[in-house]
Amino acid sequence: MRCGAATSASAYSRRVANDVGALLSVPGIARWVVRTWPRRIAIAMVAVLILVIAAVGGFARVAPEPARQLAVGEAVDVGPYTVTVESFFVSDQVDIYGIPDEADAWVGVVMVLETSELEGIPTDYQNFRLSGADLVEERFQQVVLLADDSRANFLTADLPVHVAMLWPVRDSGAIGDEVELTLTETYEDISFLFQTPTWFAGDRIGVIAVPRDDEVPPAILDEEP
Amino acid sequence: MTGRPVPRWAVTVTMLAVLVGAGLGVNALDANAPPNGPIGVRMTLGRDSVVHPLQVNVSGARAYETILDEDENPLETVGVWVLVDLSYATTDEPSLPGDFVLVDARGRRYPTTGRAFGEWFASPDLWHRGTLAFEVPLDALGDLTFEAWPSGQGTASDTPMPYAVLKLRVDPGAVEAGPAILEEPELLPAGER
């Protein structure tokens, strides 16, 4: 830049505009980048890093992890309680009220639930997902105690309960010898909105292939045909 | 000021003593204070307690391995059944009482069982006597606390709701085989509990 005698304001701004214009062109930026050695080294390092990652396959797509297979009879800790799945049955004779109109039967997954929460805890639909049947509702509708058909939605500390978790299904004749129950863990945190402790869904733990056993404990069946 | 100045160490020791004494005093006051501050009630066995709008009188507790429900079906459990005998009424209007909870020494809380007939309607100054059943694990027996909430439980720190507490003791060795029968609640003549 020629700095000579006193320059006027318009000459100054013209000079600044020229400088910016020179910088904002592609050759201008390229020149700015490689002007000094530190800049050249930094650029070279980034380029080498990208080349190496590409060379070892770091940019390749990763296939989703297959679900972990859990065993029947294995006690799985899903967070608020542990779940031990045994079998499932299909029945339209279960003595509880409230089967939806579209459903023609219940799928009941027989399991043992136990919690160690001091104040007790209700069963949470977020932990359980059933597939392999045409479900009317994604969430289980009811949990009944196998011993006497009472509601077992609320678990108390250190009292394991043997229950059937019920989903209403349609087209129950098409259900085979196996259904899949996916267990997802939940964790407790303070809800941002309500500032109260709430259980949030976490990672999927695994999938259980549940075998069929249509011998339903008589206590939960309707006595009248 | 007359006389010798008080030595520094004496002042320090006295101050420490006052501090520790005050702390111990507050501890003792807190332990004996009614639950939930001045609106809570500490119950005594066999005596009427008013935790508005509920009035309660607990006569005792016993434990069984099996009980019969109202249809005479035995209710099996992997724990034990604790039956609390009590009578209650309201002070003003007929209503269902709130929650009755059994709390063990570890702080585990057990509500009245949903497997058998539970709380009954309370009437003003008309005392009905009955039995509440709680299903608890065997290791919960020992020193228990019975809580009576007139209108549903709340966390003491959030809602200063009145509730009553009673210290009960059920010996782990005193569990009877049963089966115990849950009596239907009966209306008591005036003055009886």
XYZ file of C-alpha atoms in Angstrom:
418
model
C 0.000 0.000 0.000
C 1.302 3.396 -0.793
C 1.295 5.431 2.385
C 2.355 8.804 1.481
C 0.871 12.087 2.312
C -2.276 12.463 4.424
C -5.001 10.240 3.006
C -8.668 11.073 2.924
C -11.407 9.001 4.532
C -12.731 7.750 1.236
C -9.270 6.686 0.118
C -8.897 4.765 3.397
C -12.173 2.952 3.038
C -11.392 2.185 -0.607
C -8.128 0.608 0.547
C -9.905 -1.512 3.196
C -12.472 -2.604 0.661
C -9.713 -3.621 -1.716
C -7.960 -5.597 1.034
C -11.132 -7.461 2.007
C -11.979 -8.044 -1.620
C -8.542 -9.446 -2.219
C -8.896 -11.757 0.781
C -12.358 -13.070 -0.016
C -11.382 -14.549 -3.349
C -10.231 -18.145 -3.568
C -6.649 -17.331 -4.467
C -6.757 -14.751 -1.671
C -7.707 -17.313 0.954
C -5.222 -19.834 -0.346
C -2.464 -17.289 -0.107
C -3.481 -16.364 3.438
C -3.458 -20.004 4.526
C -0.011 -20.909 3.327
C 1.627 -17.623 4.034
C 3.498 -18.725 7.134
C 5.176 -21.993 8.093
C 3.055 -22.701 11.190
C -0.036 -22.476 9.027
C 1.437 -24.792 6.431
C 2.302 -27.385 9.076
C -1.164 -27.239 10.630
C -2.838 -27.710 7.234
C -0.559 -30.592 6.430
C -1.325 -32.311 9.744
C -5.080 -32.088 9.190
C -4.696 -33.447 5.660
C -2.580 -36.369 6.879
C -5.078 -37.129 9.645
C -7.949 -37.307 7.184
C -5.958 -39.454 4.798
C -4.977 -41.895 7.549
C -8.535 -42.217 8.862
C -9.784 -42.891 5.358
C -7.012 -45.410 4.789
C -7.902 -47.485 7.877
C -11.587 -47.408 7.008
C -12.723 -44.919 9.651
C -15.279 -43.369 7.349
C -17.045 -46.625 6.574
C -20.673 -47.182 7.684
C -21.107 -49.186 10.882
C -23.765 -51.861 10.961
C -26.164 -51.589 13.939
C -25.282 -53.869 16.838
C -27.403 -57.017 16.932
C -29.592 -57.340 20.005
C -28.160 -59.328 22.884
C -29.964 -62.613 23.346
C -31.160 -63.042 26.916
C -32.128 -66.422 28.299
C -35.433 -67.515 29.731
C -35.035 -67.873 33.479
C -32.230 -65.305 33.641
C -32.784 -62.491 36.170
C -32.297 -59.233 34.234
C -31.863 -55.951 36.082
C -33.761 -53.350 34.069
C -33.203 -50.549 36.569
C -36.149 -50.202 38.953
C -36.607 -53.987 39.290
C -35.293 -57.341 38.059
C -37.249 -59.400 35.550
C -37.103 -63.184 35.157
C -39.175 -64.306 32.177
C -40.552 -67.851 32.050
C -43.121 -68.411 29.304
C -46.150 -66.934 27.609
C -49.715 -68.057 27.047
C -52.549 -67.019 24.782
C -55.986 -67.023 26.381
C -59.341 -65.362 26.070
C -60.449 -66.686 29.447
C -58.385 -64.416 31.670
C -60.576 -62.983 34.392
C -59.840 -59.302 34.124
C -61.970 -56.457 32.968
C -61.256 -54.196 30.073
C -60.304 -56.125 26.947
C -60.446 -53.683 24.005
C -63.072 -54.325 21.335
C -60.597 -55.161 18.546
C -58.816 -57.755 20.632
C -59.835 -61.394 20.668
C -57.465 -62.697 23.333
C -54.719 -61.839 25.795
C -51.045 -62.702 25.471
C -49.753 -63.161 28.989
C -46.014 -63.246 29.615
C -45.309 -65.123 32.844
C -42.454 -63.604 34.818
C -41.089 -62.938 38.291
C -40.545 -59.294 39.243
C -38.645 -58.043 42.262
C -37.668 -54.546 43.309
C -35.379 -53.185 45.976
C -36.764 -49.638 45.837
C -37.554 -48.779 49.472
C -40.824 -47.043 48.686
C -41.933 -49.568 46.099
C -42.372 -48.821 42.409
C -45.008 -49.344 39.702
C -44.261 -51.472 36.630
C -43.212 -49.305 33.705
C -44.241 -49.949 30.117
C -40.930 -48.461 28.945
C -39.070 -51.579 30.064
C -41.105 -54.071 28.038
C -41.826 -54.399 24.314
C -43.509 -57.429 22.831
C -43.265 -58.572 19.220
C -44.467 -61.681 17.424
C -48.155 -61.002 17.858
C -50.606 -58.479 16.433
C -50.869 -56.183 19.428
C -53.851 -53.879 19.848
C -51.786 -51.754 22.233
C -47.987 -51.368 22.355
C -48.045 -51.036 26.130
C -49.019 -53.903 28.378
C -52.471 -53.379 29.759
C -52.367 -55.123 33.097
C -50.161 -57.148 35.426
C -51.939 -59.825 37.459
C -50.697 -61.970 40.292
C -50.836 -65.626 39.248
C -51.748 -66.739 42.769
C -55.046 -64.894 43.053
C -55.730 -62.636 40.028
C -55.162 -59.416 41.998
C -53.516 -56.444 40.326
C -49.768 -56.517 40.710
C -48.868 -53.219 39.015
C -47.218 -51.895 42.153
C -44.172 -53.761 43.464
C -42.997 -53.460 47.071
C -39.450 -53.842 48.319
C -37.913 -57.314 48.445
C -41.164 -59.195 47.772
C -40.743 -61.098 44.489
C -44.043 -61.639 42.686
C -44.973 -64.280 40.118
C -47.163 -62.464 37.590
C -48.603 -62.489 34.115
C -48.084 -59.305 32.093
C -51.003 -58.997 29.684
C -51.240 -57.502 26.198
C -54.500 -57.522 24.229
C -54.015 -59.015 20.757
C -56.048 -59.557 17.618
C -55.755 -62.573 15.327
C -54.545 -64.701 18.225
C -54.758 -67.872 16.141
C -51.750 -66.726 14.122
C -49.423 -66.589 17.110
C -46.745 -69.279 16.980
C -44.724 -71.068 19.618
C -42.510 -68.111 20.372
C -42.802 -64.380 20.933
C -40.012 -61.897 21.521
C -39.836 -59.678 24.571
C -37.389 -56.765 24.346
C -36.120 -55.447 27.660
C -34.948 -51.837 27.886
C -33.357 -50.344 30.954
C -34.758 -47.231 32.612
C -32.904 -44.842 34.885
C -34.081 -42.262 37.355
C -33.376 -38.585 36.894
C -34.989 -35.269 37.774
C -37.493 -34.273 35.086
C -36.505 -30.943 33.607
C -40.087 -29.815 33.219
C -41.564 -30.867 36.539
C -38.430 -30.982 38.680
C -39.532 -34.348 40.127
C -37.780 -37.726 39.929
C -38.854 -39.549 36.760
C -37.769 -42.768 35.100
C -36.403 -42.294 31.582
C -35.839 -44.974 28.951
C -32.194 -45.879 28.451
C -30.432 -48.505 26.376
C -31.981 -51.661 25.057
C -30.642 -54.524 27.173
C -31.599 -57.461 25.004
C -34.249 -59.729 23.589
C -35.753 -62.897 25.050
C -37.310 -65.607 22.884
C -40.217 -66.586 25.103
C -41.542 -70.160 24.737
C -45.240 -70.857 24.720
C -46.955 -72.684 27.552
C -50.727 -72.532 27.392
C -51.223 -74.061 30.831
C -52.648 -71.026 32.535
C -52.869 -71.049 36.340
C -56.588 -71.518 37.094
C -56.617 -68.690 39.659
C -56.533 -66.066 36.927
C -59.109 -67.675 34.634
C -62.787 -66.944 34.525
C -64.698 -69.651 36.306
C -67.691 -69.416 34.021
C -67.053 -70.587 30.458
C -14.670 -5.592 85.036
C -13.037 -6.619 88.268
C -10.752 -9.526 89.144
C -8.402 -11.507 86.914
C -9.154 -11.773 83.213
C -10.654 -15.151 82.208
C -8.023 -17.316 80.492
C -8.504 -17.864 76.754
C -8.630 -21.665 76.976
C -11.491 -21.520 79.461
C -13.514 -19.390 77.094
C -12.851 -21.807 74.206
C -13.845 -24.871 76.242
C -17.020 -23.202 77.474
C -18.013 -22.182 73.975
C -17.413 -25.703 72.683
C -19.437 -27.162 75.518
C -22.331 -24.827 74.785
C -22.224 -25.707 71.087
C -22.175 -29.462 71.658
C -24.837 -29.190 74.313
C -27.066 -27.177 72.022
C -26.599 -29.753 69.269
C -27.479 -32.648 71.560
C -30.469 -30.745 72.854
C -31.820 -30.098 69.378
C -31.289 -33.774 68.493
C -33.314 -34.848 71.475
C -36.079 -32.367 70.718
C -36.188 -33.510 67.107
C -36.404 -37.174 68.028
C -39.305 -36.562 70.350
C -41.099 -34.046 68.169
C -44.303 -35.117 66.429
C -43.801 -36.163 62.827
C -44.184 -33.434 60.257
C -43.845 -30.686 62.810
C -46.618 -29.405 65.027
C -49.341 -30.810 62.780
C -48.141 -34.416 63.010
C -49.359 -36.843 65.662
C -47.495 -39.502 67.616
C -49.866 -42.317 68.518
C -49.908 -44.627 71.497
C -51.283 -48.164 71.434
C -54.831 -48.300 72.646
C -55.329 -44.549 72.784
C -57.373 -42.312 70.493
C -55.378 -40.042 68.208
C -56.840 -37.295 66.134
C -55.136 -36.486 62.847
C -57.808 -34.366 61.320
C -60.197 -35.410 59.838
C -59.367 -38.964 60.944
C -59.444 -40.347 64.471
C -57.591 -43.623 64.972
C -57.125 -46.122 67.767
C -54.723 -49.008 67.135
C -54.951 -51.976 69.482
C -52.143 -54.172 68.192
C -50.419 -56.106 65.428
C -49.835 -59.820 64.797
C -48.110 -61.826 62.075
C -49.183 -64.929 60.153
C -47.876 -67.077 57.328
C -51.248 -67.333 55.605
C -54.507 -65.441 55.774
C -57.937 -66.036 54.245
C -59.550 -63.457 52.032
C -63.253 -62.621 52.146
C -64.084 -65.678 49.989
C -62.109 -67.912 52.355
C -59.336 -68.459 49.801
C -55.931 -68.760 51.433
C -53.543 -66.018 50.373
C -50.050 -67.437 50.063
C -47.005 -65.239 50.259
C -43.237 -65.572 50.131
C -43.122 -63.101 53.021
C -45.464 -62.816 55.992
C -48.778 -61.161 56.654
C -48.876 -58.483 59.355
C -52.404 -57.819 60.586
C -53.006 -54.511 62.366
C -56.131 -54.331 64.527
C -57.531 -50.852 64.791
C -60.686 -48.782 64.832
C -61.238 -45.412 63.270
C -63.803 -42.710 62.613
C -63.776 -39.224 61.176
C -64.305 -35.964 62.971
C -66.729 -34.310 60.585
C -67.878 -36.051 57.387
C -68.046 -39.655 56.237
C -65.087 -40.459 54.003
C -62.589 -43.116 53.050
C -59.385 -42.732 55.008
C -56.192 -42.032 53.097
C -53.284 -44.437 53.201
C -52.116 -46.767 55.934
C -48.471 -47.737 55.583
C -46.174 -50.070 57.478
C -42.536 -48.926 57.480
C -39.729 -51.210 58.598
C -36.459 -50.323 60.294
C -34.690 -50.021 56.926
C -37.229 -47.546 55.631
C -39.030 -49.919 53.277
C -42.659 -48.921 52.917
C -45.552 -51.368 52.529
C -49.108 -50.274 51.756
C -52.200 -52.271 52.751
C -52.444 -55.304 50.508
C -54.507 -55.158 47.340
C -55.127 -58.902 47.564
C -57.782 -58.746 50.262
C -60.441 -56.430 51.550
C -58.799 -53.220 52.775
C -59.811 -49.902 54.299
C -63.461 -49.319 55.128
C -65.514 -46.151 55.063
C -65.179 -43.980 58.159
C -68.115 -42.140 59.700
C -68.115 -39.090 61.976
C -67.740 -40.198 65.586
C -69.014 -43.680 64.702
C -66.113 -46.001 65.375
C -65.726 -49.102 63.190
C -63.225 -51.763 64.223
C -61.466 -53.981 61.714
C -58.146 -55.370 60.590
C -55.709 -54.192 57.939
C -53.403 -56.689 56.231
C -49.880 -55.878 55.076
C -47.690 -58.262 53.071
C -44.044 -57.815 54.069
C -40.821 -59.808 53.717
C -39.802 -61.857 56.738
C -36.771 -59.686 57.487
C -38.996 -56.612 57.785
C -40.345 -57.870 61.123
C -39.036 -56.320 64.290
C -39.451 -52.634 64.968
C -42.109 -51.293 62.645
C -43.762 -47.909 62.263
C -47.434 -47.713 61.395
C -48.423 -44.528 59.562
C -51.975 -43.255 59.153
C -52.461 -40.635 56.443
C -55.924 -39.071 56.513
C -55.825 -38.120 52.839
C -53.098 -39.813 50.845
C -49.369 -39.788 51.398
C -47.189 -36.816 50.706
C -43.509 -36.140 51.175
C -43.161 -34.407 54.509
C -40.854 -31.795 53.048
C -43.147 -30.853 50.167
C -46.573 -30.871 51.698
C -46.983 -30.217 55.400
C -49.840 -32.721 55.629
C -50.683 -34.136 59.014
C -50.182 -37.842 59.544
C -49.954 -40.086 62.572
C -47.216 -42.557 63.475
C -47.169 -45.444 65.894
C -44.189 -47.556 66.865
C -45.097 -51.227 66.761
C -43.068 -54.308 67.441
C -43.722 -57.643 65.784
C -41.222 -60.307 66.740
C -39.859 -62.363 63.848
C -40.191 -65.378 66.111
C -43.863 -64.673 66.818
C -45.176 -65.497 63.349
C -48.090 -67.904 63.636
C -48.997 -70.391 60.932
C -52.591 -69.265 60.644
C -54.543 -69.088 58.464
C -55.879 -65.936 60.086
C -59.272 -64.664 59.107
C -59.739 -61.007 58.268
C -62.783 -59.936 60.201
C -65.289 -57.683 58.543
C -65.342 -54.233 60.094
C -68.019 -53.825 62.765
C -69.661 -50.740 64.178
C -68.811 -50.282 67.848
C -71.143 -49.031 70.582
C -70.413 -45.572 71.882
C -67.286 -45.396 73.967
C -65.865 -48.724 72.756
C -62.756 -48.992 70.655
